[in-house]
Tab-separated table of C-alpha atoms in Angstrom:
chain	number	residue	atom	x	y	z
A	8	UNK	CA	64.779	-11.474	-2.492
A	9	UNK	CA	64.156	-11.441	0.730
A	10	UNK	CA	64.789	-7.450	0.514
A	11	UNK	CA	64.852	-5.622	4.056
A	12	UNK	CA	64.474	-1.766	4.044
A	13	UNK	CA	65.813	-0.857	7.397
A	14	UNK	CA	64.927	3.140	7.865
A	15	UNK	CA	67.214	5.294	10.502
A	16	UNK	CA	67.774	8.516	12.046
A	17	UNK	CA	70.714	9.772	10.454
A	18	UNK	CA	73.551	9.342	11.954
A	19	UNK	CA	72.067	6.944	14.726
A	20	UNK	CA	73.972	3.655	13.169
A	21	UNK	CA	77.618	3.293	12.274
A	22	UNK	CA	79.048	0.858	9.830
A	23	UNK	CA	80.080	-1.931	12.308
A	24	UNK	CA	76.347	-1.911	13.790
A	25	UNK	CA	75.016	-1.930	10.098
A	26	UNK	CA	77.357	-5.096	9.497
A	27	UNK	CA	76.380	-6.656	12.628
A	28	UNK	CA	72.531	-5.860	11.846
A	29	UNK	CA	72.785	-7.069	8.245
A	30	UNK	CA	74.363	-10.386	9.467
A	31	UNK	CA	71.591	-11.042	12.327
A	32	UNK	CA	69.043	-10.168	9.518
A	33	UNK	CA	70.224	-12.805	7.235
A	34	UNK	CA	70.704	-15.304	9.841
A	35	UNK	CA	67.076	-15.177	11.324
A	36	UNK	CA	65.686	-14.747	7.578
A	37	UNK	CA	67.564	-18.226	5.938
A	38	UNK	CA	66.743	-19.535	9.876
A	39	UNK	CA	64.003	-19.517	9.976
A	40	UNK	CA	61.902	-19.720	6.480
A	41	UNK	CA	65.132	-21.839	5.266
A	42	UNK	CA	65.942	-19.543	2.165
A	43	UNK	CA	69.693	-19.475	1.362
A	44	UNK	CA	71.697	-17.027	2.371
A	45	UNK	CA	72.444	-15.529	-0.675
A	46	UNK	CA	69.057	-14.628	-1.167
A	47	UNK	CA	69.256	-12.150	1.835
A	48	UNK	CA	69.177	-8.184	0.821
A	49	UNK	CA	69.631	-5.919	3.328
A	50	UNK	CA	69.529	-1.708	2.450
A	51	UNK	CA	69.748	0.833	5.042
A	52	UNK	CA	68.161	4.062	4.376
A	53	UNK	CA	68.997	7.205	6.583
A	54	UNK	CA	66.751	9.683	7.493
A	55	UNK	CA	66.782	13.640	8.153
A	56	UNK	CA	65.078	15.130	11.619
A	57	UNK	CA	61.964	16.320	10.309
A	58	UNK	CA	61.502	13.968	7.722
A	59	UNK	CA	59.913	11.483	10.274
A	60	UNK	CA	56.724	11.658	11.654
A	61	UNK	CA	53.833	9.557	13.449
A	62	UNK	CA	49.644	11.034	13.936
A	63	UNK	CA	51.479	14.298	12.805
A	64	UNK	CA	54.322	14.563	15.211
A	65	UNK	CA	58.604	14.248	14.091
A	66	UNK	CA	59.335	10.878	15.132
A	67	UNK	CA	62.897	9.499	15.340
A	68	UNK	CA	62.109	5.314	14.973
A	69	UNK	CA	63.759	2.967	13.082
A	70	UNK	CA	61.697	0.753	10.571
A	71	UNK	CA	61.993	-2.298	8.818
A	72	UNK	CA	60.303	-3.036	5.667
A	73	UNK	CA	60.536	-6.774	5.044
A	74	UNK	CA	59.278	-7.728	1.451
A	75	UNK	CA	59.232	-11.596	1.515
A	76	UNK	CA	57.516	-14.123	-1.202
A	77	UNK	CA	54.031	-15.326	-0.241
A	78	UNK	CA	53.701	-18.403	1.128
A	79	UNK	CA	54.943	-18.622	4.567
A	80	UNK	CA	52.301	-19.456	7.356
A	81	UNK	CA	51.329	-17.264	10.015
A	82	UNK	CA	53.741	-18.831	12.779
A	83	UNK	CA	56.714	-18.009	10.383
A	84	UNK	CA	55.894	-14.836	9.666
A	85	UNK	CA	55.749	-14.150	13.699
A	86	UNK	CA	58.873	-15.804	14.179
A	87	UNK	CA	60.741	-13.673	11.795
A	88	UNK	CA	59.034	-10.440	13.478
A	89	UNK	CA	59.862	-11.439	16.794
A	90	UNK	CA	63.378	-12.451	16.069
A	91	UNK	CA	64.092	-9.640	13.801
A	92	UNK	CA	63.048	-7.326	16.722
A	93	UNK	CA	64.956	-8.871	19.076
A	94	UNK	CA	67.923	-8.713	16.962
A	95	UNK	CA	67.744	-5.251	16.837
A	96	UNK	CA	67.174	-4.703	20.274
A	97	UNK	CA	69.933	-6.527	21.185
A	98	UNK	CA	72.538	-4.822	18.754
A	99	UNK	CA	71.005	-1.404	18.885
A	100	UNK	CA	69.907	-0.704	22.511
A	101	UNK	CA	67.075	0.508	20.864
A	102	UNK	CA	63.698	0.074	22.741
A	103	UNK	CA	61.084	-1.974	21.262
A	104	UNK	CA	58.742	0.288	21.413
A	105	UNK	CA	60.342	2.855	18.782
A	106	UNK	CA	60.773	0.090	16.547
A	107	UNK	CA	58.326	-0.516	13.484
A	108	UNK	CA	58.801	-4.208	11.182
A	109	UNK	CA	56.281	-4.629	8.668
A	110	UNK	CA	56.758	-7.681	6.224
A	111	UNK	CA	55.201	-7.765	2.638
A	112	UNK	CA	54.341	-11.196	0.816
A	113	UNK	CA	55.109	-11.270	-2.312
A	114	UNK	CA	54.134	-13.414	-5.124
A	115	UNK	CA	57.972	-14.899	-6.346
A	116	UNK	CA	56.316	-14.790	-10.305
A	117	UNK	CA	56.277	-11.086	-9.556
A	118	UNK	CA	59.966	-11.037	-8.287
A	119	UNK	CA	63.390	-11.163	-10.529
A	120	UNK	CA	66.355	-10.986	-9.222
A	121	UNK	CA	69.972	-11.494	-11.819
A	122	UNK	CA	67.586	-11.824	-14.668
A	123	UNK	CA	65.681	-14.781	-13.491
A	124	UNK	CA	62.054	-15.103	-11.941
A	125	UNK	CA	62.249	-16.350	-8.122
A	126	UNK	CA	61.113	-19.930	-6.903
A	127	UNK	CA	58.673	-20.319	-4.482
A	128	UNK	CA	58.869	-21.024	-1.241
A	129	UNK	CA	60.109	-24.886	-0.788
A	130	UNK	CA	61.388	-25.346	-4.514
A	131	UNK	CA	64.855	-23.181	-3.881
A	132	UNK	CA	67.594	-25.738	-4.180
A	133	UNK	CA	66.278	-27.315	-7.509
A	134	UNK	CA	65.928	-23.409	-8.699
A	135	UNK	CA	69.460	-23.176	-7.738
A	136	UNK	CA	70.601	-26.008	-9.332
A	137	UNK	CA	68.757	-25.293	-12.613
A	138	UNK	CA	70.140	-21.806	-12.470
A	139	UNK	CA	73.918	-22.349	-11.431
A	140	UNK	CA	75.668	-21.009	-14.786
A	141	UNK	CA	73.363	-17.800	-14.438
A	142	UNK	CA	73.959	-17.321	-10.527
A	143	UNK	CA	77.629	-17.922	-10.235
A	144	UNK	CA	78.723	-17.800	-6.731
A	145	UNK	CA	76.903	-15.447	-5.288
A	146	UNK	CA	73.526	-17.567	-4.672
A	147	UNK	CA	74.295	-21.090	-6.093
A	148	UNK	CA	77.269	-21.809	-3.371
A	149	UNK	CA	74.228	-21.618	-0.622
């Protein structure tokens, strides 16, 4: 947790753009609400023509779903939409305007992730620290 959904046109990102988006993601993400790294998930999810559409009409956007626990304030929140959209932008060429981000708070008592329920916002490094057997490398090297 943080997990972003980022929905595409099939076809319309290769693997090196994926990389490079997944990387930007996690950057602005632990940025920005100061979450480590490690707890950065980032799925891409292709779509079919057809399968798309907006007030009834095929659409070909991109979307990100950003499901991130509750707690941040209102400025972070627009920070990580504007940045995450600029990001994207940037490494797509995509215009802005066929780009939807939507971000979902989440309570972190209703979020597990490697068998363990998620800290809240602020408390991560003692979490990590408490956790380090169960976590291995992966998130407790952050």
């Amino acid at each position: 947790m943080p997990f972003y959904q980022c929905i595409v046109p099939a076809g319309s990102l290769n693997a090196d753009t994926r990389t490079t988006l997944a990387e930007a993601i996690t950057e602005i993400h632990s940025t920005v609400t100061g979450a480590p790294r490690g707890f950065v998930n980032v799925l891409f999810v292709e779509y079919q023509p057809g399968t798309y559409f907006t007030a009834g009409k095929p659409n070909t956007c991109s979307a990100i779903n950003g499901s991130i626990r509750a707690g941040r304030d209102r400025e972070t929140r627009a920070r990580l939409l504007t940045e995450l959209s600029q990001a994207w932008v940037s490494i797509t060429g995509q215009d802005a305007r066929s780009l939807l981000i939507g971000l979902n708070d989440v309570d972190p008592t209703s979020i597990m992730e490697a068998g363990l329920i998620m800290p809240a916002p602020g408390e991560e490094a003692e979490w990590l620290e408490r956790n380090h057997e169960v976590l291995g490398e992966l998130l407790a090297s952050q």
